[in-house]
Every structure is written in structure tokens, then in C-alpha cells.
Short mmCIF file of C-alpha atoms in Angstrom, two decimals:
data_model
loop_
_atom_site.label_atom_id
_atom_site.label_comp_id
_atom_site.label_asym_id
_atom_site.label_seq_id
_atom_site.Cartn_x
_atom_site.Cartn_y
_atom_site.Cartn_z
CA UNK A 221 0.00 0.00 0.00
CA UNK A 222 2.82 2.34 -1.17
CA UNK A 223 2.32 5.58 -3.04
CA UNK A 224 3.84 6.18 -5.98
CA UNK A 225 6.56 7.93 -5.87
CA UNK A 226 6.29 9.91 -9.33
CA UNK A 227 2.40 11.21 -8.62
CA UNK A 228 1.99 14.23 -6.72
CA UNK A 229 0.61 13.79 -2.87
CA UNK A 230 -3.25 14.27 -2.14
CA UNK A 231 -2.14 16.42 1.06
CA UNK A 232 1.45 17.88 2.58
CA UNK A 233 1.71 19.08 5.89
CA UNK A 234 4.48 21.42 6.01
CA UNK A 235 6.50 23.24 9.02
CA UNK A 236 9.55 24.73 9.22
CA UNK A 237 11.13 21.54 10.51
CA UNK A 238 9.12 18.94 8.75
CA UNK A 239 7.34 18.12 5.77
CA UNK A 240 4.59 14.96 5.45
CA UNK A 241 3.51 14.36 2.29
CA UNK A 242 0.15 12.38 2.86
CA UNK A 243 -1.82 9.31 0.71
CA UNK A 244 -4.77 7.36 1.30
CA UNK A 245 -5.12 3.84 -0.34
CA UNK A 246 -7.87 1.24 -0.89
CA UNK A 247 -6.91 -2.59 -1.85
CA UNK A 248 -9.19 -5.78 -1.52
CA UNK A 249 -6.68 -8.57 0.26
CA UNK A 250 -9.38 -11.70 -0.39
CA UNK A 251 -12.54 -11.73 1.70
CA UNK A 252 -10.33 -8.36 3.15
CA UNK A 253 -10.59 -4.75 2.73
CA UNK A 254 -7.74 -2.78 3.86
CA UNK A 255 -7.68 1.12 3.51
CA UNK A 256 -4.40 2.99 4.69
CA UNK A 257 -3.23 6.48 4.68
CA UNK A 258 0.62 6.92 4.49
CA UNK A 259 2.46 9.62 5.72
CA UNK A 260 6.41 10.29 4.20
CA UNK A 261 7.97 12.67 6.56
CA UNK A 262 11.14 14.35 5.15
CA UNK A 263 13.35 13.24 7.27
CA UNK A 264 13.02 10.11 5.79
CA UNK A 265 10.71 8.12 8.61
CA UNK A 266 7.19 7.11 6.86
CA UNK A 267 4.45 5.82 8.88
CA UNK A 268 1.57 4.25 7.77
CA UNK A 269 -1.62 3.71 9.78
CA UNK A 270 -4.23 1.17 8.61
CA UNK A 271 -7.89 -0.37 9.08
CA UNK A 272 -9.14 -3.91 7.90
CA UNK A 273 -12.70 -5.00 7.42
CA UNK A 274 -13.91 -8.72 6.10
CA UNK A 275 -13.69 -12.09 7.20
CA UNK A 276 -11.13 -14.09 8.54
CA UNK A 277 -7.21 -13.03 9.12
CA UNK A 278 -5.74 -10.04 6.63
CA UNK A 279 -1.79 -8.74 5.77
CA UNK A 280 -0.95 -5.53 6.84
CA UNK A 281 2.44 -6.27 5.74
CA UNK A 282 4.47 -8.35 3.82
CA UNK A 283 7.97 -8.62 3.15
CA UNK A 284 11.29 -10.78 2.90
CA UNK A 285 14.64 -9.41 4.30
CA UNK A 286 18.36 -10.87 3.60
CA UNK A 287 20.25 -9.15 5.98
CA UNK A 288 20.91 -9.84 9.10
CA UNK A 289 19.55 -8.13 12.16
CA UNK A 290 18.15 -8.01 15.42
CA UNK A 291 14.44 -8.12 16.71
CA UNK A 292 13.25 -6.07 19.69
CA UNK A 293 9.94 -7.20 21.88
CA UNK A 294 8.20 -6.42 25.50
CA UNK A 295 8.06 -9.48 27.08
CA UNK A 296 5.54 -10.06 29.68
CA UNK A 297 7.08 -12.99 31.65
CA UNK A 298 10.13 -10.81 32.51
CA UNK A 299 8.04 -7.81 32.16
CA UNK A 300 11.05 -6.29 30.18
CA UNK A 301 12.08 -5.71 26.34
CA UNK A 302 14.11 -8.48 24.57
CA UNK A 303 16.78 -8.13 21.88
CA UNK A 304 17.55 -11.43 19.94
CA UNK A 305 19.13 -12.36 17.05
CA UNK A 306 16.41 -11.88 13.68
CA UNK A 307 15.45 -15.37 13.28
CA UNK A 308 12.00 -17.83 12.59
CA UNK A 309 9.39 -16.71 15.06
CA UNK A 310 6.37 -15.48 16.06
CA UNK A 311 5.90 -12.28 17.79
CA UNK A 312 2.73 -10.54 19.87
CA UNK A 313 4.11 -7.88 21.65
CA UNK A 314 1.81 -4.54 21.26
CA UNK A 315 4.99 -3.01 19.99
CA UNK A 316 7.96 -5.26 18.08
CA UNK A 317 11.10 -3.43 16.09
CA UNK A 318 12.74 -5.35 13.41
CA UNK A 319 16.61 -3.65 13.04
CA UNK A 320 18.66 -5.15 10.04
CA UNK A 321 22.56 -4.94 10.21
CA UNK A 322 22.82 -1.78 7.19
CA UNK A 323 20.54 -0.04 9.40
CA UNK A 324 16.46 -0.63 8.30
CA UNK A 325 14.39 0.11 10.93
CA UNK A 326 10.89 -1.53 11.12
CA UNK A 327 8.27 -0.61 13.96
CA UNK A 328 5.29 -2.74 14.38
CA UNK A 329 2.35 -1.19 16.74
CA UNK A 330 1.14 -4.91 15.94
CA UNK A 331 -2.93 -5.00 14.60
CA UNK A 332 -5.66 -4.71 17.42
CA UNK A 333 -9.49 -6.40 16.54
CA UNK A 334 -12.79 -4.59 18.09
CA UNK A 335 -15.97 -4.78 17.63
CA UNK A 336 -17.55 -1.31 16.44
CA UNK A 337 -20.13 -0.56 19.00
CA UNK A 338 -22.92 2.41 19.44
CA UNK A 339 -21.33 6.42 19.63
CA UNK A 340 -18.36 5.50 18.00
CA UNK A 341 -16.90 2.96 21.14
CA UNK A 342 -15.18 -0.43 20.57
CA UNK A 343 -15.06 -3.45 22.49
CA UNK A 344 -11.56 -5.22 21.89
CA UNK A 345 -10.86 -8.44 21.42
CA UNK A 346 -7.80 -9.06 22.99
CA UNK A 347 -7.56 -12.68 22.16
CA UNK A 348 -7.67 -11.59 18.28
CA UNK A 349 -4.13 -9.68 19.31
CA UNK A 350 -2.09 -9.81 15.76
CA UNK A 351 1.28 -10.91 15.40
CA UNK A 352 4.61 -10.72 13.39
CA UNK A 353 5.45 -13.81 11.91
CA UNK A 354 9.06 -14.19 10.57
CA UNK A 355 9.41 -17.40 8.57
CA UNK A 356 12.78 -18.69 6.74
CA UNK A 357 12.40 -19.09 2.89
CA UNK A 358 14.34 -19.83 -0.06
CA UNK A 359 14.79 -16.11 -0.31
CA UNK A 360 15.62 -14.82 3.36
CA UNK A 361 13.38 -13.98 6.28
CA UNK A 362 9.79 -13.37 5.32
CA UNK A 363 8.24 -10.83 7.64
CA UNK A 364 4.95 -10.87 7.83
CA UNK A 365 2.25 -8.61 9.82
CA UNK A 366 -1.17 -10.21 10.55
CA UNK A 367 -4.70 -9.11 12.13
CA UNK A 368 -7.02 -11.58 12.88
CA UNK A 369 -10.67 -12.73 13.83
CA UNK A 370 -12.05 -10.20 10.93
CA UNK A 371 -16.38 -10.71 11.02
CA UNK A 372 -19.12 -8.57 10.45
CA UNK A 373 -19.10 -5.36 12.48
CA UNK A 374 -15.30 -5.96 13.11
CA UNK A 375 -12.36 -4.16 12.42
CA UNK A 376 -8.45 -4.84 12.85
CA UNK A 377 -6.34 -1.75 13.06
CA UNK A 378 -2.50 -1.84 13.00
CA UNK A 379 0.66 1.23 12.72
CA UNK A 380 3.89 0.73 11.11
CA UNK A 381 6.68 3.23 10.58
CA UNK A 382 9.88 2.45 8.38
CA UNK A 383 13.09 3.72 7.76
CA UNK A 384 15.98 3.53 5.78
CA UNK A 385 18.82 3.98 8.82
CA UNK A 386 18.56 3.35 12.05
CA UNK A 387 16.17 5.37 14.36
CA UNK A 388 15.35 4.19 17.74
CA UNK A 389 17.67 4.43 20.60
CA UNK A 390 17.03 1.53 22.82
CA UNK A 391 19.43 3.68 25.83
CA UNK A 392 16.76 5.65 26.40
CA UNK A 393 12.93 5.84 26.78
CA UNK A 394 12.02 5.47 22.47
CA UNK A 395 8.68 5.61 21.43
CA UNK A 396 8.25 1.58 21.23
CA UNK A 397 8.94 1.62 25.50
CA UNK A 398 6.65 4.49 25.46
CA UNK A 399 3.66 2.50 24.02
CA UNK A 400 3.42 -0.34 25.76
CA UNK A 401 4.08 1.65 28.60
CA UNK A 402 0.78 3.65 27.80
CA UNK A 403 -0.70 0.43 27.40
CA UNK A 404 -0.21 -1.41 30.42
CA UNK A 405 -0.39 1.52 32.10
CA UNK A 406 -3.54 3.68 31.03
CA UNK A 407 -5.03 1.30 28.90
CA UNK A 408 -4.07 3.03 25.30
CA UNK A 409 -6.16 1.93 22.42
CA UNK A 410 -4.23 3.47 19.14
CA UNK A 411 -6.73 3.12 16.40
CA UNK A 412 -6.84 4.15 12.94
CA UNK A 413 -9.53 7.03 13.69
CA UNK A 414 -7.79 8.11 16.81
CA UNK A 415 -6.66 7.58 20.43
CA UNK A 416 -9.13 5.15 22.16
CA UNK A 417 -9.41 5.00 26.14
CA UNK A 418 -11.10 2.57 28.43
CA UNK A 419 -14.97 3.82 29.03
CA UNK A 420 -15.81 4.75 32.48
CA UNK A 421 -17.88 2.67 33.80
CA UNK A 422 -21.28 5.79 33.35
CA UNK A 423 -20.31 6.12 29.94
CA UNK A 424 -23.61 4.76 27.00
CA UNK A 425 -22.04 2.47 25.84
CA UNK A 426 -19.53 0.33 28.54
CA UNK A 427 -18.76 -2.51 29.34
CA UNK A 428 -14.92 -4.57 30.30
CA UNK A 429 -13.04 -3.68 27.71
CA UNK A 430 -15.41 -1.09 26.00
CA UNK A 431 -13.26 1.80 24.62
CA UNK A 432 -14.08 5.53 23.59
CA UNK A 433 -11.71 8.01 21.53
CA UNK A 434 -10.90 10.47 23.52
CA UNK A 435 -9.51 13.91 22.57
CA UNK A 436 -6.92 14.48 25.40
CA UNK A 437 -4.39 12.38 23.47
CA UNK A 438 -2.07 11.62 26.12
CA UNK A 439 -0.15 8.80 24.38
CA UNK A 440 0.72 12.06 22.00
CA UNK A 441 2.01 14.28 24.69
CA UNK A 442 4.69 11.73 25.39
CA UNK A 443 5.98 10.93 21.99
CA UNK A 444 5.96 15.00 21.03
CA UNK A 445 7.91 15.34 24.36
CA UNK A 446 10.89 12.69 22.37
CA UNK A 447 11.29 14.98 19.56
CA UNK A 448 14.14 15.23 19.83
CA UNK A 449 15.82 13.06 20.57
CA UNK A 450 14.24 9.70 19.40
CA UNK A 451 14.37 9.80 15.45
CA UNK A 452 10.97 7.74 14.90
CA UNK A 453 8.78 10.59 17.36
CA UNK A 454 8.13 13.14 14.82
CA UNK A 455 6.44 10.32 11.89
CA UNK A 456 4.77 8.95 14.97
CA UNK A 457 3.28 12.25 16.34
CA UNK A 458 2.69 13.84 12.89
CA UNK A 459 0.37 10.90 12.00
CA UNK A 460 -1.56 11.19 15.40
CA UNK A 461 -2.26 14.81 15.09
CA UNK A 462 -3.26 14.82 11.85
CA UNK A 463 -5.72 11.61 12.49
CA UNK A 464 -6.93 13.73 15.59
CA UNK A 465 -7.40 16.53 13.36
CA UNK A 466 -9.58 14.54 10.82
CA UNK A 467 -11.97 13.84 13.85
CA UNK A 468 -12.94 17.97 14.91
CA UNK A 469 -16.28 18.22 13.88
CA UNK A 470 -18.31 21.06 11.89
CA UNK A 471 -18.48 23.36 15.41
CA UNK A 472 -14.70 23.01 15.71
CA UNK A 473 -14.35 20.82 18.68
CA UNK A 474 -13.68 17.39 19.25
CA UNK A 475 -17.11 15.83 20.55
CA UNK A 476 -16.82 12.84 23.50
CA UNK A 477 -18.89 10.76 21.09
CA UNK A 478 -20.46 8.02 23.70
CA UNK A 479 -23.32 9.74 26.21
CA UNK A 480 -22.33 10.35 30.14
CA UNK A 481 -25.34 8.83 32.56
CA UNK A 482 -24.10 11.59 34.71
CA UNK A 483 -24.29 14.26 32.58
CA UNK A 484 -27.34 13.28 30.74
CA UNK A 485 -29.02 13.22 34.02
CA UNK A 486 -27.61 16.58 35.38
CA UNK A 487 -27.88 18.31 32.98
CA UNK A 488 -29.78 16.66 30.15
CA UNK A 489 -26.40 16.26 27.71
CA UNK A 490 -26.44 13.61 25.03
CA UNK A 491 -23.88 11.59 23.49
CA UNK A 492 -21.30 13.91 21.65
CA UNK A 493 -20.89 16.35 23.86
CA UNK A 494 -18.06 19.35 24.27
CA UNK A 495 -15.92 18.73 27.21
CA UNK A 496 -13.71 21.72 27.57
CA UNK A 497 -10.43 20.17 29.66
CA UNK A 498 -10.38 17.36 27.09
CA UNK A 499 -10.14 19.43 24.20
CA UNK A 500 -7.86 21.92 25.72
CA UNK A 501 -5.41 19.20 26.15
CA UNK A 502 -5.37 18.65 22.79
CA UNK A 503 -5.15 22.18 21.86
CA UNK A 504 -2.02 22.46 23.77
CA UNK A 505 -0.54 19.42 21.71
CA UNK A 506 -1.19 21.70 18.65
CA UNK A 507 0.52 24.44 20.22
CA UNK A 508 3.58 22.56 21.57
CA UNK A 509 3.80 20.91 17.87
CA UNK A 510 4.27 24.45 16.22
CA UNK A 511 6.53 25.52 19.01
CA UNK A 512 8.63 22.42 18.39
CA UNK A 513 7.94 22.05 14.31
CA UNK A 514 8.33 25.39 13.29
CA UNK A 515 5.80 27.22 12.01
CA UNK A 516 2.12 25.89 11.95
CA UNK A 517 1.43 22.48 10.60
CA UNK A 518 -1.98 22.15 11.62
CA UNK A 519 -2.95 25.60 11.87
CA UNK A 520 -6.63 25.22 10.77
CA UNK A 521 -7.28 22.55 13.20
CA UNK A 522 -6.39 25.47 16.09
CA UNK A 523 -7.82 28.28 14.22
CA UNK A 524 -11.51 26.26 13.94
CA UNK A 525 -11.12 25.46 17.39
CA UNK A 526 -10.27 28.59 18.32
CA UNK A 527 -13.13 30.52 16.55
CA UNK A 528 -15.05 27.81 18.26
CA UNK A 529 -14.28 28.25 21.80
CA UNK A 530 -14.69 32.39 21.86
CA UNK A 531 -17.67 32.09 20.48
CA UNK A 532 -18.75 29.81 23.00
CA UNK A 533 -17.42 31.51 25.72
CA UNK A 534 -18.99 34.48 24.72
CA UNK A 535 -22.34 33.27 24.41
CA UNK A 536 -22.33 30.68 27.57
CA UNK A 537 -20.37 32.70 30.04
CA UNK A 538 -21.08 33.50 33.81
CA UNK A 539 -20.04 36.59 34.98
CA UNK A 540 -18.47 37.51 37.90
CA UNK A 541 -18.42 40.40 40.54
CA UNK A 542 -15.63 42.13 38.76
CA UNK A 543 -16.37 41.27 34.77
CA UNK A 544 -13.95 37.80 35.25
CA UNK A 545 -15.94 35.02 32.93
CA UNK A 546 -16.66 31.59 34.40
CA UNK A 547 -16.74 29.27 31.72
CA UNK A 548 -18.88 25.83 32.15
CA UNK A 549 -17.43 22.41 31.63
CA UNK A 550 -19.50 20.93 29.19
CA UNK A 551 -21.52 22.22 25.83
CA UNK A 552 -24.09 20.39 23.97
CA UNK A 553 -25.74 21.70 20.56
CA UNK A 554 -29.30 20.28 21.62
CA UNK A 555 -30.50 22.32 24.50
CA UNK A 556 -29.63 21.40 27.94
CA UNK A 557 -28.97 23.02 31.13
CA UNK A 558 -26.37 25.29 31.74
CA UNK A 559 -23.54 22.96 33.44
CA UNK A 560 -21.03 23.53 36.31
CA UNK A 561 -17.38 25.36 35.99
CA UNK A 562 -14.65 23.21 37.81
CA UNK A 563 -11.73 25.04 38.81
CA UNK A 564 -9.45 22.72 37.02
CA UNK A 565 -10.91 23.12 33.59
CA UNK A 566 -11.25 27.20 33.96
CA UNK A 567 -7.07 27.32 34.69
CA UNK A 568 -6.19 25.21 31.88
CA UNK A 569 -8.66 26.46 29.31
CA UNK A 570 -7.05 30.00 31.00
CA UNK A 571 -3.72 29.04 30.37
CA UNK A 572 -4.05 27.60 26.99
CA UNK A 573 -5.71 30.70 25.91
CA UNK A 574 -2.29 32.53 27.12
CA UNK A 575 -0.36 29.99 25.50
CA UNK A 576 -2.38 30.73 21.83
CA UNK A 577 -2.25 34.19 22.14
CA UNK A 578 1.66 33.92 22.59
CA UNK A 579 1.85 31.26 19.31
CA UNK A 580 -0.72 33.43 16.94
CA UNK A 581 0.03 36.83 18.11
CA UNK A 582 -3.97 37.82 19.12
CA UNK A 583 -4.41 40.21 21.31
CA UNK A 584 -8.39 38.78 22.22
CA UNK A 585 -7.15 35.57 23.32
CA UNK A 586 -4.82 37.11 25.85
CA UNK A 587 -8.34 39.73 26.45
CA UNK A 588 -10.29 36.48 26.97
CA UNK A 589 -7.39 34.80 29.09
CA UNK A 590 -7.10 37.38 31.19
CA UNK A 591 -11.47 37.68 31.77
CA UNK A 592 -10.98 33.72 33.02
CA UNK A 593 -8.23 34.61 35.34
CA UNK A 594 -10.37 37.80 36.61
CA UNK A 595 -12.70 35.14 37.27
CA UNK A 596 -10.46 33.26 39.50
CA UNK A 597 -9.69 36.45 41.55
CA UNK A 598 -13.31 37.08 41.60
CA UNK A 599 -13.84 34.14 42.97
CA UNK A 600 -10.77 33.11 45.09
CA UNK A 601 -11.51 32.45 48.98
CA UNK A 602 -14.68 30.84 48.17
CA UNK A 603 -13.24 27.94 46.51
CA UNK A 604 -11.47 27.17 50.46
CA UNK A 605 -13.38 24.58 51.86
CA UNK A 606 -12.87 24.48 55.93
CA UNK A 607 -10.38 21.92 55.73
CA UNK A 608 -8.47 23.33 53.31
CA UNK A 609 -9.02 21.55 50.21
CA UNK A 610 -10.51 23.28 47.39
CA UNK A 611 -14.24 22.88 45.94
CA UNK A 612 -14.50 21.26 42.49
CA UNK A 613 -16.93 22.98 41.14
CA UNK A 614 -19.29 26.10 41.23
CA UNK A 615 -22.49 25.77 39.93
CA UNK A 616 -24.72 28.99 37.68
CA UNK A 617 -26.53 29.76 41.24
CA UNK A 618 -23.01 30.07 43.36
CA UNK A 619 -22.94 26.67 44.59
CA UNK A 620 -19.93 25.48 45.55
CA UNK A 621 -19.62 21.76 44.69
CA UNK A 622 -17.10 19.07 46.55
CA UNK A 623 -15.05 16.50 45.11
CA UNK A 624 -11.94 17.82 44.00
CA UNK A 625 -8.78 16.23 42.46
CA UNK A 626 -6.27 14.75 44.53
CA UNK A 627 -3.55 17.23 43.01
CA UNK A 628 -4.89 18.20 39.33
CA UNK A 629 -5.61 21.33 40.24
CA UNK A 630 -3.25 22.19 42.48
CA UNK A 631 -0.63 21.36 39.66
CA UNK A 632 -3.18 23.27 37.21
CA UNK A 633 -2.45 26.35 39.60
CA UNK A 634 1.50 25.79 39.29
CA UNK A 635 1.72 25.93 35.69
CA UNK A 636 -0.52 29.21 35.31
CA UNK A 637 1.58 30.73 38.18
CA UNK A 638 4.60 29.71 36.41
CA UNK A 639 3.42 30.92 33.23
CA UNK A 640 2.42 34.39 35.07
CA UNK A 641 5.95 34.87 35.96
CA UNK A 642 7.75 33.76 33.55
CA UNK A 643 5.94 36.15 30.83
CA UNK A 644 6.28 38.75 33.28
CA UNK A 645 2.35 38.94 33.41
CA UNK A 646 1.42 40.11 37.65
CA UNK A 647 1.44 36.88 39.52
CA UNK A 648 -1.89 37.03 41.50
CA UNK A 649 -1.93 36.62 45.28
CA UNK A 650 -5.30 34.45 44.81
CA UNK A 651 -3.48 31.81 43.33
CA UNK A 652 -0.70 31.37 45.77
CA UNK A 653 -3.25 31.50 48.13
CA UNK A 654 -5.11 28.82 46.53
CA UNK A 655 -2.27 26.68 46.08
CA UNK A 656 -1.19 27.01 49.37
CA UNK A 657 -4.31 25.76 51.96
CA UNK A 658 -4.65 22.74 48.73
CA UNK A 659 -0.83 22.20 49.98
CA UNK A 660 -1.65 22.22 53.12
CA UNK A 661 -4.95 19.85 52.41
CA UNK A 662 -2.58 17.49 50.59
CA UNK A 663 0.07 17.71 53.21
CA UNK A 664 -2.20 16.58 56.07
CA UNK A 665 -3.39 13.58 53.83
CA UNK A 666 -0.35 12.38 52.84
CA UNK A 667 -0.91 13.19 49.07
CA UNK A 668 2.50 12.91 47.39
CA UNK A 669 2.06 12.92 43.65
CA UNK A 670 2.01 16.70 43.25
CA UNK A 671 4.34 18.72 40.77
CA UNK A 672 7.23 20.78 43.07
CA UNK A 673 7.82 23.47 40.72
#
């Protein structure tokens, strides 16, 4: 499923750093239908990400090697990552990197099977996992890539980049020790429309092992944070955000497609619903992309959401004592009642705001930043409960709600101080006040995993 290399490219994503030049492909494998969409980054990593619908087991990839190399692998028994010689075999690992002796690099996010369910959520199969099969021929070692337990109302998804030369440092923490870790660790679902996430348990649909996309792409934070220095990060990330980008919808945001029983009962939300931390988090992975790229490779996907989020701000806002602008959690375009503002989602949509301002160079955003942190100030004391943790939440009427974070917010609160200061912006006493009775809250419950600044 290779372009060719003498037709020009349906799409190029371009930086100042980077250039993707981007193709989409359809071929019918037997009872299998594979479509693909291939990205060929300039600095000579291409990635390819792919889907498979049918019956039975389908090829994502196909081909025999001569030289020798080396094979790379998470191992579960040990619960470590194995380097043997390239030899007959077959492989399962989520991740497994093929590295031949004149320096070819292979990496094999290996195929995942689900079962498509209602609001765009998937139920995986993890007993379909695919594998890499290396078999000796006449010829040399035949590597080949396969998904399996294809049926009706299936799918089998699978990521490969490839290289010329050598890319992936095993001395430190690559990309391939980065996914599984996201794996085993917060339950990472990579899928050819996006990053998938385990459904909480009030999500329509759930179920054990039920998984939504979800637009805080935190698998993506981590391999944008290895560029540099891991060679196969920028392929790996470019092909994420783009996929991401593919997914914002006709308002500009990226909707939480399954329904929340919690919401829908508050507040009377629906399925594909706006929810304003997780798409901030992905707006900062835009804005760290063009700080690290180089100019502003996916500039319409921030400018839409942009537009987006003013205007909705604008029109939903609650106002405070002093003109500040609480701005509620959660937006849905069938009518519903106006939702709660959590403290945590007001500083980071706050500080995001700063941080587009800063990229684009518009002086509203910083305007509308600096109405959200009036709000804050507005607001300040009253977010003190009497044993010094904060409230979560304030509701339309001025009801404080409980339930905080742990140390979210309190770490939410470090970064806007430190962004305060460091811009030379006045630091605001409400904030240090804030952050210090949630210190002392987290102090006197022996809450460790805060940021120290």
C-alpha cells in the first residue's frame, strides 16, 4: 500500500522543521478490505496507519529481508524488552522493532481487533491480538504482519513506521517503551480514527473492555515530548495529530462521542458532547507541535477550534463580581442546562488561551485569558473549603460543589503561576493563596504525587 513515488501527494503538511507528504489507499486482500493512509515525513521516517474490514485473518504487511539483524519485543514474563538475534518466530508484543545490520528500521504497533459498537466505542478483542510472523524461505526472512478474527461489524487496526537507517535508541525511553508503557499503564487503544481509552464505567455504551476516543491524546504528549531526541517521534506524532485533526467536527471541537449517565441526568447532555479540559489538552498538543515544528502544521485545526471556543465563551459565560468570565465544563448543541465550571478546567482552558495568544500573536485571546483569570480572583476564597481543600466545582446559582482532584488542580495552579511569571504577566496573590491551603490539604493527607515546581 505504497504511493507512488512519481504522482503528486493528495495532502502535505508542512513546518519549518518537517514536511509529510500524505496518501490514502484502498486494496481488496481476499474476503479483506484494507484502507491505509501513508504519511512520508522528510526526514526520511514514513508511517503508515491502517484499518481492515472482512472475514477471517488479513496482511498488513508483507515482506522478505536478507540481511541480518536483530528483533526487539516487551516481554511479559520478565516484564522487560528483549533483543535477539532476527530469526523464525512469532511475535505478539503490542509493539515489536525489526533492526537489520545496514541499518532498516521496522516498527510494528502490531494489529488490534474490536468490535464497532454504538457512539463511536469499541469493544476489543484481545484474544484476536495480531502478530509478526518471521518465517525462513528460499529467499531470506519473510516478515509478515497479521490481524485476525475479521467478522461482520469488526475491524483490525495496525501502525507501522519504516526507515531507511537506524532510528530508535534503545538507551533511552524510544517511542516503542513508550507505548506499551501507555498500554499497560492507562489502557491506550491506538486506532486508525484516533486515540481510544477505556470507558468509564457511566459512559452509553460500557462494558470490560469497552473503549471511547478520547480527545486528550495523552499517548501524544509523550511521543511530542521525544522529539528530539528519538528519530521515529516526529512520523509517529505527525500521523496522530493529523488523524486527531480529521476527527474535529463542523463546530470546531472534538465531541466525547459516547453519552455520560451523569451528565445526561444533570444536565440533560447527550452523546457527543463538548468537554472543555479534554479538548484543551489537545489544543495544547497543537501548540507545543508548532513551538517544536516550526511554524504551523496544523494551523486550521487550532484556528476552527479557536473561533469555536470564543464564540462559546462568549455566548455561555457566567459573569463575575468584577467582569472575570466563568466558563462551564460541558456544551451540547441540543438544548440542555447550563452545566457547572470546575476550577481545574477554567485554569487550563485560561492558560491555553495565554499559551495561543503567545503562538498566533492575538491580542483577544490574551483579552479572553485574562477575563478567566479575573474570574479566579473574583472568585478566590470561596473555593477554600474548611479543611483546606478546594471545591470542584461552582455551579450557575453560586454553589460550591465538593469533590476535588487529589492534586490536578493544584498542579493546574502551578503551571498558570509559572506561566504568570515567567511572561512577566502580575502573579496574582489568589493563586498562591489557593495553592497554598490545597498544599496544606494534601500535606495533612499524605498526598504525594504533586508537581514541586
Amino acid at each position: 500500500m505504497q504511493a507512488d513515488d512519481l504522482h503528486a501527494p493528495e495532502r502535505v503538511l508542512i513546518s519549518e522543521q518537517y514536511t509529510a507528504e500524505v496518501d490514502t489507499a484502498v486494496i481488496q486482500q481476499g474476503d479483506c478490505r484494507i484502507e491505509g493512509r501513508e504519511y512520508r515525513v522528510s526526514d526520511g521516517v514514513t508511517a503508515y496507519t491502517y484499518r481492515a474490514t472482512g472475514i477471517g485473518d488479513c496482511s498488513f504487511f508483507d515482506q522478505t529481508v536478507t540481511e541480518p539483524g536483530v528483533v526487539w519485543y516487551y516481554s511479559y514474563e520478565s516484564g522487560d524488552w528483549v533483543c535477539q538475534t532476527l530469526a523464525e518466530g512469532t511475535f505478539s508484543s503490542p509493539v515489536v522493532v525489526v533492526e537489520l545490520d545496514p541499518g532498516t528500521t521496522y516498527f510494528f504497533a502490531l494489529p488490534r481487533t474490536v468490535v464497532l459498537r454504538e457512539n463511536d466505542s469499541m469493544e476489543y478483542l484481545p484474544e484476536q491480538d495480531g502478530s509478526l510472523n518471521i518465517t525462513q524461505t528460499e529467499e531470506g526472512l519473510q516478515l509478515t504482519v497479521t490481524g485476525h478474527g475479521l467478522e461482520e461489524g469488526r475491524v483490525s487496526d495496525a501502525l507501522i513506521l519504516t526507515s531507511p537507517d537506524k532510528i530508535m535508541n534503545w538507551d533511552v525511553s524510544n517511542c516503542a517503551k513508550a507505548w506499551v508503557s501507555y498500554v499497560n499503564n492507562d489502557s491506550m487503544l491506538w486506532c486508525y480514527g484516533g486515540y481510544y481509552r477505556e470507558s468509564p464505567y457511566n459512559y452509553i455504551p460500557t462494558g470490560t473492555n469497552y473503549y471511547y476516543c478520547c480527545a486528550a491524546c495523552y499517548c501524544i504528549r509523550g511521543f511530542l515530548s521525544r522529539t528530539p531526541p528519538c528519530q521515529e517521534a516526529p512520523a509517529l506524532t505527525i500521523l496522530m495529530l493529523d488523524t486527531m485533526a480529521q476527527r474535529q467536527n463542523s463546530y470546531g471541537y472534538w465531541a466525547t462521542e459516547p453519552g455520560s449517565g451523569w451528565l445526561q441526568s444533570y444536565y440533560g447532555i447527550g452523546a457527543g458532547f463538548y468537554d472543555t479540559r479534554f479538548n484543551t489538552e489537545l489544543l495544547e498538543l497543537y501548540i507545543r507541535a508548532a513551538q517544536k515544528f516550526g511554524g504551523n502544521m496544523f494551523e486550521d485545526a487550532i484556528d476552527r477550534y479557536l473561533a469555536f471556543f470564543t464564540q462559546f465563551a462568549d455566548t455561555n459565560h457566567i459573569d463575575t463580581e468584577n467582569g472575570g468570565w466563568l466558563i462551564p465544563d460541558y456544551w451540547h448543541p441540543n438544548e440542555h442546562t447550563v452545566p457547572h465550571t470546575s476550577l481545574n478546567h477554567q485554569i487550563s482552558e485560561c492558560l491555553a488561551l495565554y499559551h495561543a495568544a503567545e503562538l498566533l500573536g492575538r491580542e483577544e485571546l490574551f483579552a479572553l485569558a485574562d477575563r478567566m483569570l479575573l474570574a479566579i480572583e473574583d472568585t478566590g476564597a470561596k473555593w477554600v473549603m474548611p479543611d483546606h481543600d478546594l471545591y470542584y466545582s461552582i455551579q450557575p446559582d453560586g454553589t460550591y460543589v465538593e469533590g476535588d482532584y487529589p492534586c490536578l488542580t493544584y498542579n493546574d495552579l502551578l503551571h498558570l503561576r509559572e506561566y504568570l511569571t515567567d511572561s512577566g504577566r502580575a502573579e496574582t496573590d489568589t493563586l498562591n493563596y489557593l495553592m497554598s491551603e490545597k498544599l496544606q490539604w494534601m500535606t495533612n493527607n499524605g498526598v504525594t504525587g504533586y508537581e514541586k515546581g
